[in-house]
């Protein structure tokens, strides 16, 4: 009996140790957050083991999140939902029902998932698109771009850009009764990265005459050069996106070569030849004082130039929009930036917002002090969080007022 009791107490203590994660004081619904994070960590550990044993690539196991959340394109009384193809790229299309007295608004949406996982058919994304279409009476095009590790940069960018160019044709907009002066591009995380890159690229495309009215970027990944910003340091172990996983997402976006991941993890993947670009990510000049705190800036360690030669996407603004020069930024549309305090990518969003403002772009920036990365996805049972609902409402309200 005593042995059984000892085993039970030990097992309980180990489980509590595994589940427990120190969280900032202002994070609400703490035990639900603990359980969500535990589920993500457990899947990550299973992915590590599967890859180590040669059974599956890490990201193929992580795709179980996507499969578990998969939904069919079911229409309801407010929105007609269909899976279709735009310019050879799969999209999920949301069309508001009923007659509209005027042309509709439209949102091009790119999902997150580190360019490696995710889908418009995931229940949280499907719900967000339904809410957007219904509450804004807007057409929503959610793009199912190809993913790493089977496809690397620039495939993901090319897929979303191809859809954007197709949809922004005046005859296509007319087919869906969309006002060409009221189109938005938006996305979260890796999708926010893609949305920012698409907005930049569209400016210089002579084949596109329709201009975006706004871009809405939700905790976007914006730069590859410095993975040692204050937010990377402070939030390396926060839910759901730990630094180690973000480094993996970045490296897998470009290649399956593990040496790049190792170099990125130590912030030694950039050679001294690229100091002219490093200044564009110098957080000591771009972050507000309250975020810099007592952190000391260290320029990324000078590594081998071989990485840039082999994977030039690392310094391509289509992969890292923060690396675009000021001339590329100054004509961008009204921008909504949404960031989370407890997120490794927080400083990416802050730096891009500051650079846009300096270039003369109007920026509205909301930073959620009590949120961590990915909370926009936690809006449906059983992983629904009040902060996720607040963020979704804030995002849709801003679109409604500005699009």
XYZ file of C-alpha atoms in Angstrom:
403
model
C 0.000 0.000 0.000
C 2.788 2.406 0.943
C 4.579 1.634 -2.338
C 1.439 2.336 -4.349
C 0.923 5.595 -2.497
C 4.535 6.618 -3.153
C 4.135 5.784 -6.832
C 0.906 7.797 -7.027
C 2.415 10.824 -5.304
C 5.527 10.675 -7.494
C 3.500 10.304 -10.687
C 1.234 13.185 -9.662
C 4.223 15.402 -8.877
C 5.859 14.621 -12.226
C 2.625 15.315 -14.080
C 2.162 18.611 -12.260
C 5.764 19.547 -13.041
C 5.208 18.752 -16.735
C 1.917 20.624 -16.949
C 2.969 23.658 -14.951
C 4.564 26.569 -16.782
C 5.399 29.886 -15.098
C 3.062 32.476 -16.593
C 2.996 36.274 -16.303
C 0.626 37.523 -13.610
C -1.803 39.119 -16.054
C -2.517 35.948 -18.064
C -6.113 34.866 -17.392
C -7.668 31.367 -17.364
C -4.318 30.029 -16.294
C -5.136 26.331 -15.974
C -6.747 26.274 -19.376
C -3.602 27.927 -20.769
C -1.476 25.330 -18.959
C -3.439 22.495 -20.556
C -3.311 24.054 -24.034
C 0.442 24.528 -23.759
C 0.896 20.995 -22.406
C -0.935 19.582 -25.428
C 1.299 21.552 -27.804
C 4.467 20.533 -25.978
C 3.430 16.889 -25.910
C 2.818 16.900 -29.648
C 6.175 18.596 -30.152
C 7.933 15.918 -28.104
C 6.167 13.206 -30.107
C 7.312 14.945 -33.302
C 10.910 15.013 -32.017
C 10.807 11.284 -31.279
C 9.197 10.412 -34.627
C 11.847 12.394 -36.485
C 14.676 10.927 -34.417
C 13.458 7.423 -35.241
C 13.139 8.285 -38.923
C 9.380 7.719 -38.920
C 8.100 11.165 -39.858
C 9.367 14.674 -40.420
C 8.765 16.888 -37.382
C 6.296 19.126 -39.227
C 4.343 16.162 -40.573
C 3.571 15.193 -36.987
C 2.737 18.795 -36.052
C 0.206 18.774 -38.897
C -1.979 16.635 -36.629
C -3.143 19.960 -35.160
C -4.415 20.929 -38.592
C -6.096 17.594 -39.235
C -7.783 17.587 -35.820
C -9.367 20.984 -36.517
C -10.399 20.249 -40.119
C -13.907 21.347 -41.139
C -15.967 20.948 -44.311
C -17.104 23.992 -46.318
C -20.597 24.116 -44.829
C -22.778 27.105 -45.688
C -25.178 28.622 -43.146
C -28.028 31.120 -43.180
C -25.599 34.056 -43.355
C -22.679 32.922 -45.510
C -22.167 30.627 -48.500
C -18.903 28.711 -48.108
C -17.147 26.843 -50.917
C -13.728 25.355 -51.581
C -12.555 26.438 -55.008
C -9.458 27.316 -57.045
C -8.112 30.780 -57.802
C -5.257 30.811 -60.313
C -4.385 27.145 -59.594
C -4.279 27.726 -55.817
C -6.938 26.271 -53.458
C -8.975 28.836 -51.520
C -11.947 28.745 -49.203
C -14.425 31.382 -50.340
C -16.986 33.057 -48.073
C -19.824 34.955 -49.747
C -22.420 36.820 -47.658
C -25.993 35.804 -48.449
C -28.690 38.249 -49.434
C -28.711 41.356 -51.564
C -26.434 44.279 -50.790
C -27.479 47.835 -51.693
C -23.874 48.639 -52.597
C -20.699 46.840 -53.617
C -19.208 44.664 -50.896
C -15.904 44.868 -49.105
C -13.353 42.043 -49.383
C -10.624 40.489 -47.242
C -7.783 38.332 -48.559
C -6.717 36.220 -45.575
C -3.554 34.132 -45.131
C -3.477 31.659 -42.235
C -0.604 31.196 -39.788
C 1.364 28.097 -38.876
C 4.998 28.961 -39.539
C 4.657 28.270 -43.297
C 4.637 24.590 -42.271
C 1.219 23.795 -40.785
C -2.293 25.213 -40.845
C -5.202 25.487 -43.244
C -8.205 27.743 -43.951
C -10.340 24.689 -43.102
C -9.202 24.642 -39.459
C -12.213 25.409 -37.305
C -10.800 28.626 -35.725
C -9.892 30.050 -39.155
C -13.202 28.942 -40.618
C -15.053 30.659 -37.756
C -12.989 33.852 -38.084
C -13.716 34.029 -41.815
C -17.440 33.421 -41.205
C -17.557 36.168 -38.581
C -15.709 38.558 -40.902
C -17.964 37.812 -43.865
C -21.142 38.064 -41.782
C -20.360 41.108 -39.643
C -18.766 43.106 -42.460
C -20.990 41.782 -45.261
C -17.651 41.147 -46.928
C -16.288 38.573 -49.349
C -13.470 36.619 -47.666
C -10.860 34.661 -49.630
C -8.834 32.394 -47.332
C -5.840 30.903 -49.140
C -4.665 27.292 -48.771
C -1.040 27.828 -49.810
C 1.471 24.984 -50.030
C 3.542 24.188 -46.941
C 7.051 23.238 -45.855
C 8.836 20.849 -45.601
C 7.506 19.689 -48.976
C 7.680 23.213 -50.380
C 10.129 25.916 -49.338
C 10.324 29.671 -49.927
C 9.278 31.259 -52.235
C 6.442 28.773 -52.921
C 4.259 29.992 -50.053
C 4.665 33.607 -51.108
C 4.077 32.808 -54.774
C 0.834 30.980 -53.952
C -0.695 33.834 -51.953
C 0.567 36.447 -54.400
C -0.923 34.524 -57.307
C -4.323 34.538 -55.592
C -4.042 38.246 -54.770
C -3.249 39.169 -58.387
C -6.106 37.029 -59.654
C -8.670 38.392 -57.217
C -7.654 42.033 -57.750
C -8.562 41.911 -61.430
C -11.473 44.266 -61.994
C -13.576 41.669 -63.790
C -13.087 39.168 -60.927
C -14.000 41.789 -58.336
C -17.077 42.646 -60.396
C -18.051 38.964 -60.531
C -18.202 38.911 -56.726
C -19.706 42.414 -56.456
C -16.650 43.769 -54.629
C -15.772 47.452 -54.460
C -12.213 47.741 -55.881
C -11.526 50.582 -53.444
C -12.359 48.502 -50.354
C -10.059 45.456 -50.391
C -7.890 44.377 -47.471
C -5.027 41.915 -47.146
C -4.630 40.282 -43.755
C -3.071 37.342 -41.937
C -1.761 36.097 -38.617
C 1.781 35.017 -37.705
C 3.337 33.504 -40.856
C 0.187 34.685 -42.625
C 0.845 38.216 -41.391
C 4.327 37.898 -42.851
C 2.832 36.861 -46.190
C 0.241 39.652 -46.084
C 2.919 42.299 -45.501
C 5.077 40.864 -48.292
C 2.135 40.789 -50.709
C 1.235 44.416 -49.909
C 4.820 45.468 -50.652
C 5.048 43.494 -53.884
C 1.724 44.704 -55.282
C 2.962 48.298 -55.305
C 5.515 47.595 -58.028
C 3.416 45.247 -60.149
C 2.366 47.022 -63.376
C -0.223 44.316 -64.026
C -2.200 45.243 -60.905
C -4.193 48.463 -61.115
C -6.386 47.930 -58.052
C -4.757 49.137 -54.837
C -5.307 47.757 -51.363
C -7.172 50.022 -48.981
C -5.685 48.521 -45.809
C -3.432 45.778 -44.491
C -4.130 44.111 -41.135
C -1.179 42.238 -39.628
C -1.757 39.992 -36.618
C 1.399 39.193 -34.586
C 3.428 38.842 -37.816
C 6.911 37.359 -38.268
C 8.782 40.147 -40.026
C 12.515 39.489 -40.005
C 15.056 36.675 -40.146
C 18.258 38.458 -39.173
C 18.038 38.897 -35.403
C 16.404 36.126 -33.377
C 17.699 37.589 -30.122
C 15.439 40.615 -29.654
C 14.061 41.396 -26.172
C 10.827 39.575 -27.014
C 12.732 36.450 -28.085
C 14.666 36.591 -24.811
C 11.715 37.279 -22.518
C 9.220 34.919 -24.141
C 11.422 31.998 -25.161
C 9.283 29.595 -23.113
C 5.863 31.207 -23.332
C 2.877 29.367 -24.791
C 2.339 28.426 -27.629
C 5.236 29.577 -29.752
C 8.513 28.969 -27.973
C 11.730 30.354 -29.437
C 12.942 26.894 -30.397
C 9.796 26.280 -32.448
C 9.957 29.699 -34.132
C 13.572 29.064 -35.109
C 12.469 25.740 -36.547
C 9.668 27.398 -38.509
C 12.063 29.962 -39.970
C 14.703 27.412 -40.962
C 12.196 24.932 -42.398
C 10.688 27.753 -44.458
C 13.984 27.919 -46.352
C 15.429 24.408 -46.182
C 15.482 21.037 -44.459
C 19.218 21.517 -43.833
C 19.589 21.307 -40.038
C 22.779 23.362 -40.051
C 20.769 26.499 -40.815
C 18.495 25.803 -37.856
C 21.502 25.394 -35.566
C 23.003 28.658 -36.791
C 19.705 30.514 -36.384
C 19.325 29.163 -32.872
C 22.632 30.784 -31.896
C 21.908 33.903 -34.005
C 25.031 33.247 -36.069
C 23.530 32.770 -39.533
C 24.375 36.221 -40.935
C 27.785 37.209 -42.283
C 29.394 40.614 -41.741
C 28.836 41.380 -45.430
C 25.208 42.164 -44.575
C 25.665 44.840 -41.918
C 23.724 47.243 -44.152
C 20.639 45.078 -43.597
C 21.218 44.420 -39.912
C 20.603 48.121 -39.211
C 17.028 47.632 -40.417
C 16.441 45.204 -37.547
C 18.401 47.071 -34.871
C 15.841 46.977 -32.088
C 17.846 49.393 -29.937
C 16.808 52.137 -32.383
C 13.295 50.925 -33.161
C 11.698 49.719 -29.934
C 10.069 51.996 -27.349
C 11.933 52.450 -24.094
C 9.511 50.300 -22.083
C 10.292 47.253 -24.246
C 14.056 47.717 -24.311
C 14.168 47.786 -20.488
C 17.635 46.727 -19.371
C 18.340 44.611 -22.445
C 21.666 45.231 -24.156
C 21.781 45.133 -27.941
C 24.197 42.682 -29.525
C 24.528 42.714 -33.278
C 23.877 39.245 -34.750
C 27.051 37.192 -34.614
C 28.979 37.122 -37.826
C 28.584 33.685 -39.327
C 29.378 32.180 -42.675
C 28.216 33.858 -45.878
C 27.463 30.371 -47.208
C 23.980 30.405 -45.710
C 22.960 33.490 -47.686
C 24.491 32.076 -50.858
C 22.597 28.803 -50.458
C 19.361 30.312 -49.121
C 19.086 33.894 -50.436
C 15.508 34.028 -49.201
C 16.867 34.818 -45.732
C 17.490 38.414 -46.848
C 14.630 38.653 -49.358
C 11.905 41.145 -48.294
C 9.333 38.697 -49.662
C 10.346 36.459 -46.743
C 11.371 39.209 -44.321
C 9.296 42.356 -45.029
C 11.152 44.382 -42.380
C 14.183 44.298 -44.710
C 12.409 46.424 -47.332
C 13.935 49.879 -47.775
C 12.064 53.063 -46.873
C 11.109 53.780 -50.480
C 9.240 50.476 -50.563
C 7.362 51.300 -47.375
C 6.195 54.852 -47.936
C 3.311 54.060 -50.282
C 1.819 51.209 -48.271
C -1.832 51.495 -47.219
C -3.315 52.222 -43.823
C -1.977 49.504 -41.525
C -3.427 47.759 -38.497
C -0.766 46.077 -36.371
C -1.788 43.716 -33.604
C 0.867 42.309 -31.244
C 0.992 40.346 -27.969
C 3.217 41.229 -25.033
C 4.150 37.623 -24.221
C 5.164 36.640 -27.758
C 8.602 36.044 -29.296
C 7.383 37.943 -32.383
C 6.209 41.008 -30.466
C 9.243 43.120 -31.363
C 8.984 42.255 -35.065
C 5.568 43.907 -35.126
C 6.723 46.914 -33.113
C 9.751 47.488 -35.350
C 7.701 47.286 -38.537
C 5.080 49.662 -37.135
C 7.795 52.194 -36.221
C 9.438 51.966 -39.635
C 6.089 52.377 -41.393
C 5.298 55.472 -39.327
C 8.712 56.949 -40.112
C 7.996 56.339 -43.806
C 4.760 58.323 -43.503
C 2.300 55.422 -43.387
C -0.665 55.733 -41.042
C -0.490 52.889 -38.501
C -2.914 51.821 -35.792
C -1.134 49.532 -33.324
C -2.848 47.486 -30.616
C -0.624 45.560 -28.226
C -2.445 43.065 -25.986
C -0.603 43.164 -22.653
C -2.153 39.926 -21.397
C -1.816 37.790 -24.550
C 0.607 35.287 -26.009
C 1.161 34.147 -29.579
C -1.673 32.442 -31.401
C -4.539 33.471 -29.109
C -6.683 34.436 -32.092
C -7.071 30.693 -32.707
C -8.425 30.045 -29.227
C -11.999 31.102 -29.835
C -13.803 27.768 -30.207
C -14.518 25.044 -27.655
C -12.679 23.386 -25.942
C -9.705 25.741 -26.312
C -11.683 28.972 -26.193
C -10.084 31.800 -24.213
C -11.643 35.155 -23.362
C -8.544 36.982 -24.622
C -8.902 35.223 -27.982
C -12.495 36.378 -28.287
C -11.541 39.933 -27.337
C -8.810 39.937 -29.971
C -11.116 38.600 -32.686
C -13.729 41.225 -31.841
C -11.142 44.019 -31.832
C -9.807 42.897 -35.213
C -13.230 42.659 -36.858
C -14.397 45.964 -35.317
C -11.325 47.717 -36.714
C -11.924 46.236 -40.158
C -15.544 47.322 -40.016
C -14.581 50.900 -39.187
C -11.743 51.239 -41.679
C -12.432 49.033 -44.694
